[in-house]
Short mmCIF file of C-alpha atoms in Angstrom, two decimals:
data_model
loop_
_atom_site.label_atom_id
_atom_site.label_comp_id
_atom_site.label_asym_id
_atom_site.label_seq_id
_atom_site.Cartn_x
_atom_site.Cartn_y
_atom_site.Cartn_z
CA UNK X 1 35.94 88.49 87.44
CA UNK X 2 37.68 85.11 87.33
CA UNK X 3 37.33 82.99 84.19
CA UNK X 4 35.27 79.81 84.21
CA UNK X 5 37.41 76.84 83.24
CA UNK X 6 35.09 74.47 81.36
CA UNK X 7 37.26 73.21 78.52
CA UNK X 8 40.54 71.34 78.09
CA UNK X 9 42.12 74.12 76.10
CA UNK X 10 41.88 76.74 78.85
CA UNK X 11 44.92 76.47 81.11
CA UNK X 12 44.96 79.96 82.59
CA UNK X 13 43.04 83.21 83.13
CA UNK X 14 44.33 84.98 80.02
CA UNK X 15 42.16 86.56 77.36
CA UNK X 16 43.36 84.27 74.57
CA UNK X 17 43.80 80.99 76.43
CA UNK X 18 41.42 79.18 74.05
CA UNK X 19 42.71 80.11 70.60
CA UNK X 20 41.32 77.03 68.80
CA UNK X 21 37.93 77.23 70.52
CA UNK X 22 37.77 80.95 69.80
CA UNK X 23 38.89 80.97 66.18
CA UNK X 24 36.73 78.03 65.08
CA UNK X 25 33.68 80.19 65.70
CA UNK X 26 34.47 81.71 62.31
CA UNK X 27 32.61 78.73 60.86
CA UNK X 28 29.35 80.37 61.96
CA UNK X 29 30.29 83.51 60.06
CA UNK X 30 31.04 81.30 57.06
CA UNK X 31 27.60 79.66 57.37
CA UNK X 32 25.89 83.05 57.43
CA UNK X 33 27.82 84.31 54.39
CA UNK X 34 27.16 81.14 52.39
CA UNK X 35 23.46 81.28 53.23
CA UNK X 36 23.38 84.93 52.15
CA UNK X 37 25.04 84.05 48.84
CA UNK X 38 22.58 81.18 48.31
CA UNK X 39 19.61 83.46 48.93
CA UNK X 40 20.99 86.01 46.46
CA UNK X 41 21.49 83.34 43.79
CA UNK X 42 17.85 82.36 44.15
CA UNK X 43 16.78 86.02 44.33
CA UNK X 44 15.26 85.55 47.76
CA UNK X 45 14.91 88.83 49.63
CA UNK X 46 13.02 88.31 52.88
CA UNK X 47 13.50 90.02 56.22
CA UNK X 48 12.95 86.83 58.24
CA UNK X 49 15.65 84.93 56.37
CA UNK X 50 17.98 87.92 56.66
CA UNK X 51 17.36 87.93 60.42
CA UNK X 52 18.16 84.21 60.58
CA UNK X 53 21.46 84.75 58.77
CA UNK X 54 22.37 87.64 61.06
CA UNK X 55 21.63 85.50 64.10
CA UNK X 56 23.91 82.77 62.72
CA UNK X 57 26.73 85.31 62.55
CA UNK X 58 25.90 86.57 66.06
CA UNK X 59 26.14 82.98 67.34
CA UNK X 60 29.76 82.96 66.15
CA UNK X 61 30.51 86.33 67.72
CA UNK X 62 28.86 85.43 71.02
CA UNK X 63 30.60 82.07 71.25
CA UNK X 64 33.91 83.72 70.40
CA UNK X 65 33.42 86.20 73.24
CA UNK X 66 32.60 83.35 75.64
CA UNK X 67 35.74 81.38 74.78
CA UNK X 68 37.89 84.51 74.88
CA UNK X 69 36.71 85.86 78.25
CA UNK X 70 35.20 82.75 79.93
CA UNK X 71 33.19 84.79 82.46
CA UNK X 72 29.53 84.42 83.54
CA UNK X 73 28.41 87.44 81.48
CA UNK X 74 30.31 86.10 78.46
CA UNK X 75 28.55 82.74 78.83
CA UNK X 76 25.22 84.51 78.37
CA UNK X 77 26.62 86.05 75.18
CA UNK X 78 27.09 82.46 74.01
CA UNK X 79 23.77 80.94 75.10
CA UNK X 80 21.31 83.71 74.20
CA UNK X 81 22.17 83.97 70.46
CA UNK X 82 21.98 80.17 70.13
CA UNK X 83 18.48 80.13 71.62
CA UNK X 84 17.39 83.08 69.47
CA UNK X 85 18.61 81.33 66.32
CA UNK X 86 16.72 78.17 67.27
CA UNK X 87 13.51 80.08 67.93
CA UNK X 88 13.83 82.09 64.70
CA UNK X 89 14.51 78.96 62.64
CA UNK X 90 11.59 77.12 64.22
CA UNK X 91 9.28 80.05 63.47
CA UNK X 92 10.34 80.21 59.83
CA UNK X 93 10.26 76.45 59.33
CA UNK X 94 6.88 75.92 60.97
CA UNK X 95 5.32 78.87 59.16
CA UNK X 96 6.95 78.46 55.73
CA UNK X 97 7.68 74.75 55.35
CA UNK X 98 4.98 73.19 57.53
CA UNK X 99 2.43 75.94 56.96
CA UNK X 100 0.82 76.00 60.39
CA UNK X 101 -0.94 79.04 61.83
CA UNK X 102 0.65 81.89 63.74
CA UNK X 103 -1.16 80.83 66.93
CA UNK X 104 0.02 77.21 66.75
CA UNK X 105 3.56 78.28 65.86
CA UNK X 106 3.61 80.71 68.81
CA UNK X 107 2.48 77.95 71.17
CA UNK X 108 5.19 75.62 69.87
CA UNK X 109 7.87 78.28 70.28
CA UNK X 110 6.71 79.16 73.77
CA UNK X 111 6.78 75.50 74.75
CA UNK X 112 10.28 75.09 73.33
CA UNK X 113 11.45 78.22 75.17
CA UNK X 114 10.07 76.95 78.48
CA UNK X 115 11.70 73.54 78.03
CA UNK X 116 15.01 75.21 77.15
CA UNK X 117 14.89 77.32 80.31
CA UNK X 118 14.12 74.22 82.39
CA UNK X 119 17.02 72.33 80.78
CA UNK X 120 19.40 75.16 81.65
CA UNK X 121 18.78 74.30 85.31
CA UNK X 122 19.51 70.59 84.90
CA UNK X 123 22.91 69.40 86.23
CA UNK X 124 25.53 69.52 83.44
CA UNK X 125 25.48 65.85 82.49
CA UNK X 126 27.53 64.81 79.44
CA UNK X 127 29.80 67.80 79.95
CA UNK X 128 26.76 70.08 79.71
CA UNK X 129 25.52 68.62 76.42
CA UNK X 130 22.30 67.46 78.10
CA UNK X 131 21.14 71.06 77.63
CA UNK X 132 20.67 70.33 73.93
CA UNK X 133 18.51 67.20 74.30
CA UNK X 134 15.29 69.08 73.30
CA UNK X 135 17.11 70.54 70.30
CA UNK X 136 18.10 67.09 69.13
CA UNK X 137 14.57 65.72 69.50
CA UNK X 138 13.04 68.63 67.58
CA UNK X 139 15.71 68.31 64.90
CA UNK X 140 14.93 64.61 64.41
CA UNK X 141 11.22 65.42 64.02
CA UNK X 142 11.99 68.16 61.50
CA UNK X 143 14.33 65.84 59.60
CA UNK X 144 11.58 63.20 59.31
CA UNK X 145 9.03 65.79 58.18
CA UNK X 146 11.45 67.36 55.71
CA UNK X 147 12.24 64.01 54.12
CA UNK X 148 8.59 63.07 53.75
CA UNK X 149 7.33 66.38 52.32
CA UNK X 150 10.07 68.18 50.43
CA UNK X 151 10.76 67.56 46.75
CA UNK X 152 14.20 69.19 46.72
CA UNK X 153 17.17 67.99 48.82
CA UNK X 154 14.87 66.09 51.15
CA UNK X 155 17.84 64.59 52.99
CA UNK X 156 19.10 68.01 54.09
CA UNK X 157 17.72 68.08 57.62
CA UNK X 158 18.62 64.42 58.16
CA UNK X 159 22.20 65.33 57.34
CA UNK X 160 21.84 68.21 59.78
CA UNK X 161 20.67 65.82 62.50
CA UNK X 162 23.70 63.59 61.89
CA UNK X 163 26.03 66.59 62.08
CA UNK X 164 24.42 67.60 65.36
CA UNK X 165 24.94 64.09 66.78
CA UNK X 166 28.62 64.27 65.88
CA UNK X 167 28.87 67.78 67.33
CA UNK X 168 27.26 66.62 70.59
CA UNK X 169 29.69 63.71 70.80
CA UNK X 170 32.73 65.96 70.55
CA UNK X 171 31.23 68.43 73.01
CA UNK X 172 30.52 65.65 75.50
CA UNK X 173 33.96 64.01 75.43
CA UNK X 174 36.01 67.21 75.63
CA UNK X 175 36.89 66.76 79.31
CA UNK X 176 37.67 63.06 78.77
CA UNK X 177 40.16 63.86 76.02
CA UNK X 178 42.29 66.33 77.97
CA UNK X 179 45.04 63.77 78.51
CA UNK X 180 45.14 62.84 74.83
CA UNK X 181 44.41 66.07 72.96
CA UNK X 182 45.80 69.18 74.72
CA UNK X 183 43.25 71.54 73.15
CA UNK X 184 40.38 69.09 73.58
CA UNK X 185 37.55 68.35 71.15
CA UNK X 186 35.16 71.21 71.86
CA UNK X 187 36.30 73.07 68.75
CA UNK X 188 34.72 70.31 66.66
CA UNK X 189 31.38 71.20 68.28
CA UNK X 190 31.75 74.55 66.54
CA UNK X 191 32.80 73.06 63.20
CA UNK X 192 29.92 70.57 62.92
CA UNK X 193 27.38 72.99 64.38
CA UNK X 194 28.40 75.57 61.80
CA UNK X 195 27.59 73.00 59.15
CA UNK X 196 24.23 72.36 60.80
CA UNK X 197 23.34 76.05 60.82
CA UNK X 198 24.14 76.34 57.12
CA UNK X 199 22.04 73.27 56.32
CA UNK X 200 19.12 74.64 58.37
CA UNK X 201 19.26 77.96 56.52
CA UNK X 202 19.72 76.20 53.17
CA UNK X 203 16.59 74.12 53.80
CA UNK X 204 14.33 77.12 54.35
CA UNK X 205 15.91 79.15 51.53
CA UNK X 206 15.43 76.36 48.98
CA UNK X 207 11.88 75.78 50.16
CA UNK X 208 11.12 79.48 49.83
CA UNK X 209 12.69 79.54 46.35
CA UNK X 210 10.68 76.50 45.23
CA UNK X 211 7.46 77.97 46.60
CA UNK X 212 8.01 81.26 44.79
CA UNK X 213 8.66 79.44 41.50
CA UNK X 214 5.43 77.47 41.90
CA UNK X 215 3.48 80.63 42.70
CA UNK X 216 4.99 82.37 39.66
CA UNK X 217 4.14 79.42 37.42
CA UNK X 218 0.58 79.26 38.72
CA UNK X 219 0.17 82.99 38.18
CA UNK X 220 1.40 82.60 34.63
CA UNK X 221 -1.12 79.84 33.93
CA UNK X 222 -3.97 81.86 35.42
CA UNK X 223 -3.09 84.86 33.24
CA UNK X 224 -2.85 82.76 30.08
#
Protein backbone atom coordinates (compact mmCIF):
# COMPACT_ATOMS: atom_id res chain seq x y z
CA UNK A 1 0.00 0.00 0.00
CA UNK A 2 1.48 3.34 -1.07
CA UNK A 3 2.18 5.95 1.61
CA UNK A 4 0.09 9.10 1.85
CA UNK A 5 2.27 12.17 1.50
CA UNK A 6 0.66 14.83 3.71
CA UNK A 7 3.65 16.52 5.32
CA UNK A 8 6.76 18.41 4.22
CA UNK A 9 9.10 16.00 5.89
CA UNK A 10 8.02 12.96 3.87
CA UNK A 11 10.01 12.83 0.64
CA UNK A 12 9.69 9.14 -0.20
CA UNK A 13 7.88 5.86 0.52
CA UNK A 14 10.31 4.62 3.18
CA UNK A 15 9.35 3.51 6.65
CA UNK A 16 11.35 6.22 8.42
CA UNK A 17 10.91 9.15 6.04
CA UNK A 18 9.46 11.34 8.82
CA UNK A 19 11.97 10.99 11.65
CA UNK A 20 11.16 14.32 13.34
CA UNK A 21 7.39 13.87 13.03
CA UNK A 22 7.71 10.33 14.33
CA UNK A 23 10.06 10.89 17.24
CA UNK A 24 8.30 13.99 18.58
CA UNK A 25 5.35 11.77 19.48
CA UNK A 26 7.40 10.83 22.53
CA UNK A 27 6.03 14.02 24.07
CA UNK A 28 2.69 12.25 24.52
CA UNK A 29 4.42 9.45 26.40
CA UNK A 30 6.09 12.12 28.54
CA UNK A 31 2.69 13.71 29.26
CA UNK A 32 1.27 10.37 30.36
CA UNK A 33 4.23 9.61 32.63
CA UNK A 34 4.18 13.07 34.22
CA UNK A 35 0.43 12.82 34.83
CA UNK A 36 0.94 9.40 36.41
CA UNK A 37 3.64 10.80 38.71
CA UNK A 38 1.40 13.74 39.64
CA UNK A 39 -1.47 11.41 40.52
CA UNK A 40 0.85 9.30 42.68
CA UNK A 41 2.14 12.36 44.53
CA UNK A 42 -1.43 13.29 45.38
CA UNK A 43 -2.29 9.66 46.18
CA UNK A 44 -4.98 9.58 43.52
CA UNK A 45 -5.81 6.03 42.44
CA UNK A 46 -8.78 6.02 40.08
CA UNK A 47 -9.45 3.78 37.10
CA UNK A 48 -10.87 6.60 34.96
CA UNK A 49 -7.78 8.77 35.38
CA UNK A 50 -5.56 5.76 34.73
CA UNK A 51 -7.49 5.13 31.51
CA UNK A 52 -7.01 8.76 30.49
CA UNK A 53 -3.25 8.50 31.02
CA UNK A 54 -3.08 5.27 29.04
CA UNK A 55 -4.99 6.89 26.19
CA UNK A 56 -2.51 9.80 26.19
CA UNK A 57 0.30 7.30 25.70
CA UNK A 58 -1.68 5.49 22.99
CA UNK A 59 -2.11 8.81 21.17
CA UNK A 60 1.69 9.00 20.93
CA UNK A 61 2.00 5.41 19.74
CA UNK A 62 -0.78 5.77 17.17
CA UNK A 63 0.57 9.04 15.80
CA UNK A 64 4.05 7.52 15.62
CA UNK A 65 2.69 4.61 13.58
CA UNK A 66 0.91 7.03 11.25
CA UNK A 67 4.03 9.09 10.57
CA UNK A 68 6.17 5.97 10.18
CA UNK A 69 3.91 4.10 7.74
CA UNK A 70 1.73 6.90 6.26
CA UNK A 71 -0.95 4.49 4.99
CA UNK A 72 -4.76 4.70 5.30
CA UNK A 73 -4.90 2.07 8.07
CA UNK A 74 -2.10 3.87 9.93
CA UNK A 75 -4.05 7.14 9.71
CA UNK A 76 -6.89 5.50 11.63
CA UNK A 77 -4.34 4.49 14.28
CA UNK A 78 -3.68 8.22 14.63
CA UNK A 79 -7.24 9.57 14.60
CA UNK A 80 -9.05 7.00 16.76
CA UNK A 81 -6.88 7.35 19.92
CA UNK A 82 -7.14 11.15 19.70
CA UNK A 83 -10.94 10.97 19.61
CA UNK A 84 -11.02 8.43 22.44
CA UNK A 85 -8.83 10.66 24.61
CA UNK A 86 -11.10 13.63 23.94
CA UNK A 87 -14.22 11.67 24.82
CA UNK A 88 -12.65 10.22 27.97
CA UNK A 89 -11.44 13.64 29.13
CA UNK A 90 -14.82 15.21 28.46
CA UNK A 91 -16.54 12.46 30.45
CA UNK A 92 -14.23 12.89 33.43
CA UNK A 93 -14.32 16.69 33.33
CA UNK A 94 -18.09 16.96 32.98
CA UNK A 95 -18.72 14.36 35.67
CA UNK A 96 -15.98 15.32 38.16
CA UNK A 97 -15.36 19.03 37.66
CA UNK A 98 -18.75 20.23 36.41
CA UNK A 99 -20.77 17.63 38.30
CA UNK A 100 -23.51 17.02 35.75
CA UNK A 101 -25.51 13.80 35.55
CA UNK A 102 -24.56 10.67 33.66
CA UNK A 103 -27.46 11.20 31.24
CA UNK A 104 -26.49 14.79 30.41
CA UNK A 105 -22.82 13.85 30.08
CA UNK A 106 -23.72 10.97 27.74
CA UNK A 107 -25.78 13.31 25.56
CA UNK A 108 -22.91 15.81 25.40
CA UNK A 109 -20.42 13.10 24.45
CA UNK A 110 -22.73 11.66 21.81
CA UNK A 111 -23.21 15.11 20.32
CA UNK A 112 -19.46 15.72 20.27
CA UNK A 113 -18.87 12.33 18.64
CA UNK A 114 -21.43 13.05 15.91
CA UNK A 115 -19.93 16.47 15.20
CA UNK A 116 -16.44 14.95 15.05
CA UNK A 117 -17.59 12.34 12.52
CA UNK A 118 -19.22 15.06 10.41
CA UNK A 119 -16.05 17.17 10.54
CA UNK A 120 -14.00 14.22 9.31
CA UNK A 121 -15.94 14.47 6.04
CA UNK A 122 -15.32 18.19 5.57
CA UNK A 123 -12.70 19.12 2.92
CA UNK A 124 -9.25 19.44 4.54
CA UNK A 125 -9.14 23.22 4.86
CA UNK A 126 -6.19 24.74 6.73
CA UNK A 127 -4.10 21.68 5.90
CA UNK A 128 -6.72 19.49 7.59
CA UNK A 129 -6.76 21.48 10.84
CA UNK A 130 -10.42 22.38 10.30
CA UNK A 131 -11.14 18.91 11.71
CA UNK A 132 -10.27 20.25 15.17
CA UNK A 133 -12.58 23.29 15.13
CA UNK A 134 -15.11 21.62 17.52
CA UNK A 135 -12.25 20.66 19.84
CA UNK A 136 -11.09 24.25 20.01
CA UNK A 137 -14.58 25.57 20.75
CA UNK A 138 -15.15 23.02 23.52
CA UNK A 139 -11.71 23.75 24.95
CA UNK A 140 -12.45 27.49 25.12
CA UNK A 141 -15.72 26.79 26.96
CA UNK A 142 -13.95 24.49 29.41
CA UNK A 143 -11.20 27.08 29.94
CA UNK A 144 -13.80 29.75 30.80
CA UNK A 145 -15.62 27.40 33.18
CA UNK A 146 -12.39 26.24 34.80
CA UNK A 147 -11.25 29.80 35.45
CA UNK A 148 -14.57 30.81 36.98
CA UNK A 149 -15.04 27.79 39.26
CA UNK A 150 -11.70 26.30 40.28
CA UNK A 151 -9.76 27.51 43.29
CA UNK A 152 -6.47 25.89 42.32
CA UNK A 153 -4.53 26.71 39.11
CA UNK A 154 -7.62 28.21 37.53
CA UNK A 155 -5.60 29.37 34.51
CA UNK A 156 -4.65 25.81 33.58
CA UNK A 157 -7.21 25.16 30.86
CA UNK A 158 -6.77 28.68 29.47
CA UNK A 159 -3.08 27.89 29.04
CA UNK A 160 -4.16 24.65 27.39
CA UNK A 161 -6.36 26.58 24.94
CA UNK A 162 -3.43 28.85 24.05
CA UNK A 163 -1.18 25.84 23.49
CA UNK A 164 -3.81 24.32 21.23
CA UNK A 165 -4.03 27.54 19.19
CA UNK A 166 -0.28 27.49 18.69
CA UNK A 167 -0.38 23.79 17.81
CA UNK A 168 -3.13 24.40 15.23
CA UNK A 169 -1.10 27.22 13.69
CA UNK A 170 1.95 25.02 13.16
CA UNK A 171 -0.22 22.19 11.84
CA UNK A 172 -1.93 24.53 9.39
CA UNK A 173 1.21 26.14 7.93
CA UNK A 174 3.21 22.93 7.49
CA UNK A 175 2.68 22.76 3.72
CA UNK A 176 3.40 26.49 3.36
CA UNK A 177 6.76 26.14 5.09
CA UNK A 178 8.16 23.37 2.90
CA UNK A 179 10.39 25.78 1.00
CA UNK A 180 11.77 27.30 4.19
CA UNK A 181 11.94 24.43 6.68
CA UNK A 182 12.76 21.06 5.04
CA UNK A 183 11.08 19.01 7.78
CA UNK A 184 8.12 21.38 8.06
CA UNK A 185 6.34 22.53 11.21
CA UNK A 186 4.01 19.61 11.88
CA UNK A 187 6.30 18.28 14.60
CA UNK A 188 5.44 21.35 16.67
CA UNK A 189 1.80 20.23 16.55
CA UNK A 190 2.95 17.21 18.53
CA UNK A 191 5.06 19.23 20.98
CA UNK A 192 2.35 21.75 21.91
CA UNK A 193 -0.41 19.14 21.88
CA UNK A 194 1.60 17.02 24.26
CA UNK A 195 1.68 19.99 26.59
CA UNK A 196 -2.08 20.38 26.22
CA UNK A 197 -2.71 16.74 27.10
CA UNK A 198 -0.61 17.06 30.24
CA UNK A 199 -2.44 20.23 31.27
CA UNK A 200 -5.83 18.56 30.68
CA UNK A 201 -4.85 15.59 32.84
CA UNK A 202 -3.30 17.87 35.46
CA UNK A 203 -6.55 19.84 35.71
CA UNK A 204 -8.69 16.81 36.51
CA UNK A 205 -6.08 15.26 38.83
CA UNK A 206 -5.75 18.44 40.90
CA UNK A 207 -9.52 18.84 41.04
CA UNK A 208 -9.90 15.25 42.20
CA UNK A 209 -7.18 15.76 44.82
CA UNK A 210 -8.81 18.95 46.12
CA UNK A 211 -12.22 17.30 46.27
CA UNK A 212 -10.87 14.35 48.24
CA UNK A 213 -9.17 16.68 50.73
CA UNK A 214 -12.42 18.58 51.25
CA UNK A 215 -14.36 15.34 51.72
CA UNK A 216 -11.76 14.12 54.23
CA UNK A 217 -11.89 17.40 56.13
CA UNK A 218 -15.69 17.37 56.23
CA UNK A 219 -15.67 13.79 57.44
CA UNK A 220 -13.26 14.75 60.19
CA UNK A 221 -15.49 17.60 61.33
CA UNK A 222 -18.58 15.38 61.32
CA UNK A 223 -16.81 12.78 63.47
CA UNK A 224 -15.55 15.37 65.95
